[in-house]
Amino acid sequence: MRRTAPEGHGPVRFGPPLPEDGLPVLPELSAVLAAAASRGDPEPVGGGPALREAACGYWDRRGLHCRPDRVAAAPGSHGLLLALTAALGGDVLVPRPCAAWWAPYARLLGRPAFQVPTPPESGGVPDPYALLETVRRVRAEGGDPRLLVLSVADDPTATVAPPELLHETVEAAQGAGLHLVSDETWRDTLHDPQDTVLLSPAEMVPDRVTVLTDLAGALLPPGWPAAVARFPAGEDGDGLHARVLDVLTALDARVAAPVAAAAAYALGEPEPVSARVARTARLHALLAAEAHSAVVAAGALARPPRSGRHLYVDLAPLRPALSAHGVGDAQELEDFLTARLGMPAPGGHRFGDDLEAPRVRLSTGALVAGSDTERAACLTSPTPLELPHVHRALIQLKSVFDDLRDDAQRWEPPR
């Protein structure tokens, strides 16, 4: 990938983090962390009993029965995916585009990561026919595909895959003998939970799916790294859980004791946590809808965001304007929009898309940037988009995209 290494644009060292919510830490979470700050003893590898039992309760409430001996915790989902990839062996398949941190772990272990196209209506879940064709081709070339990573509530596209597509893809993966890792980091960030059906692959094939949840998605600040994995039942699940713990032990990947206490509290979903999660999802639904309207009005393309704190924008219709500004690929587009918007705008090449495709992920957390008081007001205001600091950020976003639309019209060749 040209112009992405070694300095400034490295695909791994400078990969985009998870989109943040931009909000102050929940006071009740801070209190739990502070109360555990004197704990000097390390958490066991894979998480202590309190953390694993809290994770079981979290999944039980979502229809995914779980036992503590089938749970592993780590300081972030990255370590868990690395351990799963190492434990399962073989080649890895991922949707295109996909979360920026999925493929690097396969490459770090010397495993190929094969990209599978997603259907037009949503990202995160590969097209089932493309999946089968990719598996067939990889095996015909001597490869050994064993693992498919997918996400029903997706980063980077912010879409939620429809259940019928998920059924077809999971059936195809099962027929191909693949183990699935379902990244469900964003499942609690649905913009319209009453009208959005989110189905976990683990509900369909419980013996072939490992569920991975990074608590930075909805429950913890990203600076408090903690993630949990739910392993399938049966002998295969037992063996996989044991091998993952071996890898985590080799890495000494332990959740810090104060963070483990906060994670267990958050996974229990007491009223302060559940209320914050709901308010945050509503806030970012409003922000994402407004940002989506702005980019579409300017002539860009974007699937309507249904989850998370981001949206994925294709600026191909604005190529004349981008070319006039010297923007010819996704890295140049990333640099251009980051400077113009004053907020991160990682290019689509970070997520496995073509470098030549002018796509970016925009994060709505940057639209609430301000003092702690200003950011907290976003959660309590009946009209958060009218708060001065949010209004200014939205005006800036609209202005940048409106300018690109006007430039594109100016540079459009006469008919």
mmCIF file of C-alpha atoms in Angstrom, residues 56-376:
data_model
loop_
_atom_site.group_PDB
_atom_site.id
_atom_site.type_symbol
_atom_site.label_atom_id
_atom_site.label_comp_id
_atom_site.label_asym_id
_atom_site.label_seq_id
_atom_site.Cartn_x
_atom_site.Cartn_y
_atom_site.Cartn_z
ATOM 1 C CA CYS A 56 -22.111 -14.226 31.983
ATOM 2 C CA GLY A 57 -24.944 -12.134 33.387
ATOM 3 C CA TYR A 58 -24.502 -9.589 30.592
ATOM 4 C CA TRP A 59 -24.790 -12.278 27.910
ATOM 5 C CA ASP A 60 -27.605 -14.130 29.686
ATOM 6 C CA ARG A 61 -29.697 -10.966 29.502
ATOM 7 C CA ARG A 62 -29.159 -11.018 25.734
ATOM 8 C CA GLY A 63 -30.245 -14.612 25.284
ATOM 9 C CA LEU A 64 -26.720 -16.057 25.146
ATOM 10 C CA HIS A 65 -26.414 -18.453 28.089
ATOM 11 C CA CYS A 66 -22.874 -18.635 29.389
ATOM 12 C CA ARG A 67 -20.785 -20.206 32.180
ATOM 13 C CA PRO A 68 -17.819 -18.479 33.843
ATOM 14 C CA ASP A 69 -15.478 -21.266 32.731
ATOM 15 C CA ARG A 70 -16.319 -20.369 29.120
ATOM 16 C CA VAL A 71 -15.315 -16.721 29.458
ATOM 17 C CA ALA A 72 -11.941 -15.036 29.040
ATOM 18 C CA ALA A 73 -11.137 -11.381 29.682
ATOM 19 C CA ALA A 74 -8.178 -9.372 28.435
ATOM 20 C CA PRO A 75 -7.009 -5.738 28.375
ATOM 21 C CA GLY A 76 -8.820 -4.921 25.148
ATOM 22 C CA SER A 77 -10.258 -6.910 22.272
ATOM 23 C CA HIS A 78 -6.996 -6.771 20.333
ATOM 24 C CA GLY A 79 -5.289 -9.265 22.631
ATOM 25 C CA LEU A 80 -8.285 -11.591 22.557
ATOM 26 C CA LEU A 81 -8.450 -11.623 18.758
ATOM 27 C CA LEU A 82 -4.697 -12.223 18.556
ATOM 28 C CA ALA A 83 -5.050 -15.156 20.960
ATOM 29 C CA LEU A 84 -8.044 -16.569 19.058
ATOM 30 C CA THR A 85 -6.243 -16.282 15.722
ATOM 31 C CA ALA A 86 -3.177 -18.024 17.129
ATOM 32 C CA ALA A 87 -5.247 -20.751 18.822
ATOM 33 C CA LEU A 88 -7.392 -21.573 15.781
ATOM 34 C CA GLY A 89 -4.570 -21.616 13.242
ATOM 35 C CA GLY A 90 -5.093 -21.469 9.490
ATOM 36 C CA ASP A 91 -6.037 -18.542 7.291
ATOM 37 C CA VAL A 92 -8.433 -15.746 8.239
ATOM 38 C CA LEU A 93 -11.359 -14.279 6.306
ATOM 39 C CA VAL A 94 -12.741 -10.795 6.984
ATOM 40 C CA PRO A 95 -15.415 -8.621 5.368
ATOM 41 C CA ARG A 96 -14.416 -5.741 3.144
ATOM 42 C CA PRO A 97 -14.346 -3.164 4.635
ATOM 43 C CA CYS A 98 -13.790 -4.264 8.223
ATOM 44 C CA ALA A 99 -12.557 -2.897 11.531
ATOM 45 C CA ALA A 100 -9.031 -1.568 11.122
ATOM 46 C CA TRP A 101 -7.545 -3.814 13.813
ATOM 47 C CA TRP A 102 -8.778 -7.223 12.590
ATOM 48 C CA ALA A 103 -6.404 -8.059 9.733
ATOM 49 C CA PRO A 104 -3.101 -6.913 11.327
ATOM 50 C CA TYR A 105 -3.268 -9.725 13.892
ATOM 51 C CA ALA A 106 -3.407 -12.372 11.214
ATOM 52 C CA ARG A 107 -0.469 -10.773 9.437
ATOM 53 C CA LEU A 108 1.450 -10.501 12.713
ATOM 54 C CA LEU A 109 1.138 -14.284 13.044
ATOM 55 C CA GLY A 110 2.149 -14.832 9.437
ATOM 56 C CA ARG A 111 -1.391 -15.790 8.392
ATOM 57 C CA PRO A 112 -3.044 -14.502 5.223
ATOM 58 C CA ALA A 113 -6.183 -12.405 5.767
ATOM 59 C CA PHE A 114 -8.535 -12.761 2.800
ATOM 60 C CA GLN A 115 -11.148 -10.051 2.242
ATOM 61 C CA VAL A 116 -14.695 -10.943 1.231
ATOM 62 C CA PRO A 117 -17.057 -8.316 -0.262
ATOM 63 C CA THR A 118 -20.148 -7.268 1.666
ATOM 64 C CA PRO A 119 -23.581 -6.755 0.081
ATOM 65 C CA PRO A 120 -24.804 -3.251 -0.766
ATOM 66 C CA GLU A 121 -27.270 -2.938 2.118
ATOM 67 C CA SER A 122 -24.852 -3.403 5.013
ATOM 68 C CA GLY A 123 -21.275 -3.997 6.059
ATOM 69 C CA GLY A 124 -19.717 -6.263 8.661
ATOM 70 C CA VAL A 125 -21.123 -9.551 7.287
ATOM 71 C CA PRO A 126 -19.775 -10.981 4.006
ATOM 72 C CA ASP A 127 -21.997 -11.839 1.093
ATOM 73 C CA PRO A 128 -22.602 -15.603 1.467
ATOM 74 C CA TYR A 129 -21.921 -16.446 -2.172
ATOM 75 C CA ALA A 130 -18.739 -14.393 -2.218
ATOM 76 C CA LEU A 131 -17.702 -16.145 1.007
ATOM 77 C CA LEU A 132 -18.114 -19.610 -0.494
ATOM 78 C CA GLU A 133 -16.270 -18.592 -3.647
ATOM 79 C CA THR A 134 -13.417 -17.120 -1.607
ATOM 80 C CA VAL A 135 -13.116 -20.291 0.486
ATOM 81 C CA ARG A 136 -13.138 -22.425 -2.663
ATOM 82 C CA ARG A 137 -10.458 -20.311 -4.320
ATOM 83 C CA VAL A 138 -8.226 -20.173 -1.243
ATOM 84 C CA ARG A 139 -8.366 -23.943 -0.797
ATOM 85 C CA ALA A 140 -7.739 -24.517 -4.497
ATOM 86 C CA GLU A 141 -4.575 -22.433 -4.132
ATOM 87 C CA GLY A 142 -3.383 -24.500 -1.177
ATOM 88 C CA GLY A 143 -4.652 -22.269 1.629
ATOM 89 C CA ASP A 144 -6.348 -23.361 4.827
ATOM 90 C CA PRO A 145 -9.203 -20.980 5.761
ATOM 91 C CA ARG A 146 -10.445 -21.676 9.297
ATOM 92 C CA LEU A 147 -11.641 -18.409 10.825
ATOM 93 C CA LEU A 148 -14.226 -15.837 9.738
ATOM 94 C CA VAL A 149 -14.421 -12.584 11.705
ATOM 95 C CA LEU A 150 -17.632 -10.585 11.310
ATOM 96 C CA SER A 151 -19.701 -7.940 13.084
ATOM 97 C CA VAL A 152 -23.474 -7.564 12.937
ATOM 98 C CA ALA A 153 -23.294 -3.991 14.286
ATOM 99 C CA ASP A 154 -20.373 -2.787 12.263
ATOM 100 C CA ASP A 155 -17.311 -0.626 12.395
ATOM 101 C CA PRO A 156 -16.625 1.114 10.004
ATOM 102 C CA THR A 157 -19.967 1.227 8.155
ATOM 103 C CA ALA A 158 -22.234 1.789 11.225
ATOM 104 C CA THR A 159 -24.810 -0.564 9.689
ATOM 105 C CA VAL A 160 -26.650 -3.515 11.238
ATOM 106 C CA ALA A 161 -26.808 -6.618 9.065
ATOM 107 C CA PRO A 162 -30.357 -7.928 8.494
ATOM 108 C CA PRO A 163 -31.094 -11.337 10.076
ATOM 109 C CA GLU A 164 -31.814 -13.001 6.714
ATOM 110 C CA LEU A 165 -28.355 -12.067 5.386
ATOM 111 C CA LEU A 166 -26.727 -13.227 8.608
ATOM 112 C CA HIS A 167 -28.547 -16.581 8.412
ATOM 113 C CA GLU A 168 -27.304 -17.181 4.869
ATOM 114 C CA THR A 169 -23.728 -16.184 5.681
ATOM 115 C CA VAL A 170 -23.562 -18.238 8.866
ATOM 116 C CA GLU A 171 -24.964 -21.277 7.055
ATOM 117 C CA ALA A 172 -22.350 -20.816 4.335
ATOM 118 C CA ALA A 173 -19.579 -20.505 6.922
ATOM 119 C CA GLN A 174 -20.807 -23.563 8.777
ATOM 120 C CA GLY A 175 -20.930 -25.583 5.561
ATOM 121 C CA ALA A 176 -17.368 -24.486 4.807
ATOM 122 C CA GLY A 177 -16.175 -25.629 8.251
ATOM 123 C CA LEU A 178 -15.213 -22.159 9.473
ATOM 124 C CA HIS A 179 -15.136 -21.012 13.081
ATOM 125 C CA LEU A 180 -16.778 -17.604 13.540
ATOM 126 C CA VAL A 181 -15.662 -14.765 15.764
ATOM 127 C CA SER A 182 -18.579 -12.369 16.208
ATOM 128 C CA ASP A 183 -17.341 -8.928 17.256
ATOM 129 C CA GLU A 184 -20.327 -7.521 19.157
ATOM 130 C CA THR A 185 -18.613 -4.430 20.533
ATOM 131 C CA TRP A 186 -21.320 -2.137 19.115
ATOM 132 C CA ARG A 187 -24.452 -4.155 19.852
ATOM 133 C CA ASP A 188 -25.507 -1.806 22.689
ATOM 134 C CA THR A 189 -25.220 1.328 20.535
ATOM 135 C CA LEU A 190 -28.229 0.820 18.246
ATOM 136 C CA HIS A 191 -29.726 4.133 17.155
ATOM 137 C CA ASP A 192 -33.268 2.764 17.053
ATOM 138 C CA PRO A 193 -33.320 -0.354 19.253
ATOM 139 C CA GLN A 194 -37.113 -0.722 18.993
ATOM 140 C CA ASP A 195 -37.065 -1.068 15.214
ATOM 141 C CA THR A 196 -33.677 -2.743 14.685
ATOM 142 C CA VAL A 197 -33.336 -6.514 14.903
ATOM 143 C CA LEU A 198 -29.843 -7.541 15.967
ATOM 144 C CA LEU A 199 -29.226 -11.276 15.869
ATOM 145 C CA SER A 200 -25.994 -12.811 17.138
ATOM 146 C CA PRO A 201 -24.474 -15.673 15.118
ATOM 147 C CA ALA A 202 -24.060 -17.469 18.460
ATOM 148 C CA GLU A 203 -27.847 -17.795 18.605
ATOM 149 C CA MET A 204 -27.752 -19.735 15.338
ATOM 150 C CA VAL A 205 -24.713 -22.021 15.702
ATOM 151 C CA PRO A 206 -23.763 -21.959 19.387
ATOM 152 C CA ASP A 207 -21.005 -24.572 18.969
ATOM 153 C CA ARG A 208 -19.103 -22.705 16.205
ATOM 154 C CA VAL A 209 -19.125 -19.071 17.346
ATOM 155 C CA THR A 210 -16.955 -17.144 19.787
ATOM 156 C CA VAL A 211 -18.446 -13.793 20.801
ATOM 157 C CA LEU A 212 -16.053 -10.917 21.395
ATOM 158 C CA THR A 213 -17.062 -7.677 23.140
ATOM 159 C CA ASP A 214 -14.806 -4.699 23.790
ATOM 160 C CA LEU A 215 -16.274 -2.738 26.681
ATOM 161 C CA ALA A 216 -15.095 0.511 25.066
ATOM 162 C CA GLY A 217 -18.044 0.139 22.705
ATOM 163 C CA ALA A 218 -20.671 1.184 25.237
ATOM 164 C CA LEU A 219 -19.678 0.443 28.832
ATOM 165 C CA LEU A 220 -16.184 1.791 29.612
ATOM 166 C CA PRO A 221 -13.974 4.682 28.513
ATOM 167 C CA PRO A 222 -11.428 3.588 25.887
ATOM 168 C CA GLY A 223 -8.576 4.452 28.257
ATOM 169 C CA TRP A 224 -9.697 1.653 30.597
ATOM 170 C CA PRO A 225 -8.987 -1.352 28.370
ATOM 171 C CA ALA A 226 -11.129 -4.427 28.984
ATOM 172 C CA ALA A 227 -12.789 -6.947 26.715
ATOM 173 C CA VAL A 228 -14.482 -10.297 27.193
ATOM 174 C CA ALA A 229 -14.948 -13.356 25.012
ATOM 175 C CA ARG A 230 -17.675 -15.995 25.267
ATOM 176 C CA PHE A 231 -16.601 -19.416 24.038
ATOM 177 C CA PRO A 232 -18.926 -22.058 22.565
ATOM 178 C CA ALA A 233 -20.092 -25.103 24.493
ATOM 179 C CA GLY A 234 -18.736 -28.594 23.820
ATOM 180 C CA GLU A 235 -15.294 -30.132 23.603
ATOM 181 C CA ASP A 236 -14.174 -27.838 20.792
ATOM 182 C CA GLY A 237 -15.043 -24.829 22.938
ATOM 183 C CA ASP A 238 -13.138 -26.298 25.886
ATOM 184 C CA GLY A 239 -10.017 -26.794 23.824
ATOM 185 C CA LEU A 240 -10.209 -23.355 22.218
ATOM 186 C CA HIS A 241 -10.701 -21.663 25.599
ATOM 187 C CA ALA A 242 -7.652 -23.463 26.997
ATOM 188 C CA ARG A 243 -5.455 -22.558 24.029
ATOM 189 C CA VAL A 244 -6.544 -18.903 24.199
ATOM 190 C CA LEU A 245 -5.628 -18.802 27.892
ATOM 191 C CA ASP A 246 -2.211 -20.236 26.980
ATOM 192 C CA VAL A 247 -1.624 -17.374 24.538
ATOM 193 C CA LEU A 248 -2.878 -14.743 26.995
ATOM 194 C CA THR A 249 -0.569 -16.219 29.642
ATOM 195 C CA ALA A 250 2.408 -16.019 27.284
ATOM 196 C CA LEU A 251 1.542 -12.367 26.661
ATOM 197 C CA ASP A 252 0.815 -11.738 30.372
ATOM 198 C CA ALA A 253 -2.368 -10.073 29.101
ATOM 199 C CA ARG A 254 -4.157 -9.293 32.372
ATOM 200 C CA VAL A 255 -6.856 -6.722 33.011
ATOM 201 C CA ALA A 256 -5.656 -4.232 35.640
ATOM 202 C CA ALA A 257 -7.431 -4.900 38.948
ATOM 203 C CA PRO A 258 -9.114 -1.455 39.235
ATOM 204 C CA VAL A 259 -10.273 -1.672 35.620
ATOM 205 C CA ALA A 260 -11.566 -5.212 36.248
ATOM 206 C CA ALA A 261 -13.655 -3.870 39.145
ATOM 207 C CA ALA A 262 -15.110 -1.129 36.937
ATOM 208 C CA ALA A 263 -15.721 -3.623 34.121
ATOM 209 C CA ALA A 264 -17.583 -6.022 36.420
ATOM 210 C CA TYR A 265 -19.719 -3.137 37.685
ATOM 211 C CA ALA A 266 -20.493 -1.954 34.150
ATOM 212 C CA LEU A 267 -21.305 -5.470 32.901
ATOM 213 C CA GLY A 268 -23.824 -5.775 35.732
ATOM 214 C CA GLU A 269 -25.693 -2.880 34.086
ATOM 215 C CA PRO A 270 -26.927 -1.042 37.186
ATOM 216 C CA GLU A 271 -29.275 1.856 36.538
ATOM 217 C CA PRO A 272 -26.590 4.571 36.204
ATOM 218 C CA VAL A 273 -24.766 2.520 33.565
ATOM 219 C CA SER A 274 -27.853 1.448 31.606
ATOM 220 C CA ALA A 275 -29.202 5.010 31.652
ATOM 221 C CA ARG A 276 -25.872 6.409 30.382
ATOM 222 C CA VAL A 277 -25.704 3.798 27.617
ATOM 223 C CA ALA A 278 -29.223 4.665 26.447
ATOM 224 C CA ARG A 279 -28.657 8.433 26.558
ATOM 225 C CA THR A 280 -25.335 8.113 24.750
ATOM 226 C CA ALA A 281 -26.884 6.002 21.995
ATOM 227 C CA ARG A 282 -29.687 8.560 21.521
ATOM 228 C CA LEU A 283 -27.200 11.434 21.380
ATOM 229 C CA HIS A 284 -25.016 9.778 18.764
ATOM 230 C CA ALA A 285 -28.046 8.716 16.762
ATOM 231 C CA LEU A 286 -28.961 12.406 16.435
ATOM 232 C CA LEU A 287 -25.399 13.402 15.576
ATOM 233 C CA ALA A 288 -24.974 10.613 13.027
ATOM 234 C CA ALA A 289 -28.282 11.410 11.338
ATOM 235 C CA GLU A 290 -27.316 15.078 11.061
ATOM 236 C CA ALA A 291 -23.860 14.244 9.713
ATOM 237 C CA HIS A 292 -25.360 11.766 7.254
ATOM 238 C CA SER A 293 -27.769 14.423 5.969
ATOM 239 C CA ALA A 294 -24.900 16.867 5.528
ATOM 240 C CA VAL A 295 -22.687 14.548 3.469
ATOM 241 C CA VAL A 296 -25.547 13.233 1.335
ATOM 242 C CA ALA A 297 -26.791 16.778 0.640
ATOM 243 C CA ALA A 298 -23.313 17.595 -0.621
ATOM 244 C CA GLY A 299 -23.483 14.735 -3.109
ATOM 245 C CA ALA A 300 -21.426 12.118 -1.248
ATOM 246 C CA LEU A 301 -22.677 8.571 -0.634
ATOM 247 C CA ALA A 302 -23.187 6.911 2.754
ATOM 248 C CA ARG A 303 -25.310 4.109 4.118
ATOM 249 C CA PRO A 304 -27.662 5.421 6.829
ATOM 250 C CA PRO A 305 -25.919 4.822 10.177
ATOM 251 C CA ARG A 306 -27.800 2.415 12.466
ATOM 252 C CA SER A 307 -25.328 1.887 15.299
ATOM 253 C CA GLY A 308 -22.128 3.176 16.827
ATOM 254 C CA ARG A 309 -20.594 6.627 16.784
ATOM 255 C CA HIS A 310 -19.491 6.923 13.190
ATOM 256 C CA LEU A 311 -20.494 6.805 9.539
ATOM 257 C CA TYR A 312 -18.694 5.677 6.408
ATOM 258 C CA VAL A 313 -18.648 8.124 3.503
ATOM 259 C CA ASP A 314 -17.854 7.555 -0.171
ATOM 260 C CA LEU A 315 -16.818 10.779 -1.917
ATOM 261 C CA ALA A 316 -16.552 9.313 -5.430
ATOM 262 C CA PRO A 317 -19.235 11.697 -6.788
ATOM 263 C CA LEU A 318 -17.050 14.601 -5.620
ATOM 264 C CA ARG A 319 -13.891 13.462 -7.421
ATOM 265 C CA PRO A 320 -13.632 16.608 -9.593
ATOM 266 C CA ALA A 321 -13.425 18.779 -6.488
ATOM 267 C CA LEU A 322 -11.004 16.422 -4.765
ATOM 268 C CA SER A 323 -8.749 16.323 -7.825
ATOM 269 C CA ALA A 324 -8.703 20.109 -7.921
ATOM 270 C CA HIS A 325 -7.370 20.024 -4.350
ATOM 271 C CA GLY A 326 -4.714 17.459 -5.245
ATOM 272 C CA VAL A 327 -6.549 14.570 -3.595
ATOM 273 C CA GLY A 328 -6.119 11.385 -5.602
ATOM 274 C CA ASP A 329 -6.425 8.519 -3.110
ATOM 275 C CA ALA A 330 -7.767 7.628 0.318
ATOM 276 C CA GLN A 331 -4.600 8.627 2.164
ATOM 277 C CA GLU A 332 -4.627 12.063 0.581
ATOM 278 C CA LEU A 333 -8.336 12.323 1.336
ATOM 279 C CA GLU A 334 -7.651 11.410 4.964
ATOM 280 C CA ASP A 335 -5.037 14.159 5.229
ATOM 281 C CA PHE A 336 -7.250 16.692 3.452
ATOM 282 C CA LEU A 337 -10.425 16.123 5.487
ATOM 283 C CA THR A 338 -8.619 15.764 8.800
ATOM 284 C CA ALA A 339 -7.130 19.213 8.268
ATOM 285 C CA ARG A 340 -10.343 20.783 6.945
ATOM 286 C CA LEU A 341 -12.678 19.289 9.545
ATOM 287 C CA GLY A 342 -10.324 19.516 12.506
ATOM 288 C CA MET A 343 -11.244 15.935 13.433
ATOM 289 C CA PRO A 344 -9.939 12.461 12.529
ATOM 290 C CA ALA A 345 -11.134 11.209 9.144
ATOM 291 C CA PRO A 346 -9.315 7.894 8.556
ATOM 292 C CA GLY A 347 -9.340 6.774 4.944
ATOM 293 C CA GLY A 348 -11.045 3.630 3.721
ATOM 294 C CA HIS A 349 -7.679 1.953 3.101
ATOM 295 C CA ARG A 350 -7.380 1.655 6.880
ATOM 296 C CA PHE A 351 -10.390 -0.667 6.780
ATOM 297 C CA GLY A 352 -9.336 -2.815 3.843
ATOM 298 C CA ASP A 353 -10.898 -0.781 1.029
ATOM 299 C CA ASP A 354 -8.947 0.127 -2.099
ATOM 300 C CA LEU A 355 -6.449 2.921 -1.646
ATOM 301 C CA GLU A 356 -7.815 4.508 -4.825
ATOM 302 C CA ALA A 357 -11.395 4.629 -3.456
ATOM 303 C CA PRO A 358 -12.137 8.038 -1.846
ATOM 304 C CA ARG A 359 -13.793 6.786 1.355
ATOM 305 C CA VAL A 360 -13.478 7.875 4.974
ATOM 306 C CA ARG A 361 -14.910 7.061 8.383
ATOM 307 C CA LEU A 362 -16.206 10.074 10.292
ATOM 308 C CA SER A 363 -16.682 9.824 14.069
ATOM 309 C CA THR A 364 -19.510 11.662 15.788
ATOM 310 C CA GLY A 365 -17.653 11.854 19.114
ATOM 311 C CA ALA A 366 -15.566 14.695 17.724
ATOM 312 C CA LEU A 367 -18.746 16.758 17.262
ATOM 313 C CA VAL A 368 -19.259 17.091 21.033
ATOM 314 C CA ALA A 369 -15.697 18.198 21.829
ATOM 315 C CA GLY A 370 -15.544 20.894 24.491
ATOM 316 C CA SER A 371 -15.157 21.334 28.224
ATOM 317 C CA ASP A 372 -16.407 18.670 30.627
ATOM 318 C CA THR A 373 -19.409 20.863 31.378
ATOM 319 C CA GLU A 374 -20.229 21.328 27.689
ATOM 320 C CA ARG A 375 -19.871 17.631 26.938
ATOM 321 C CA ALA A 376 -21.996 16.609 29.917
#
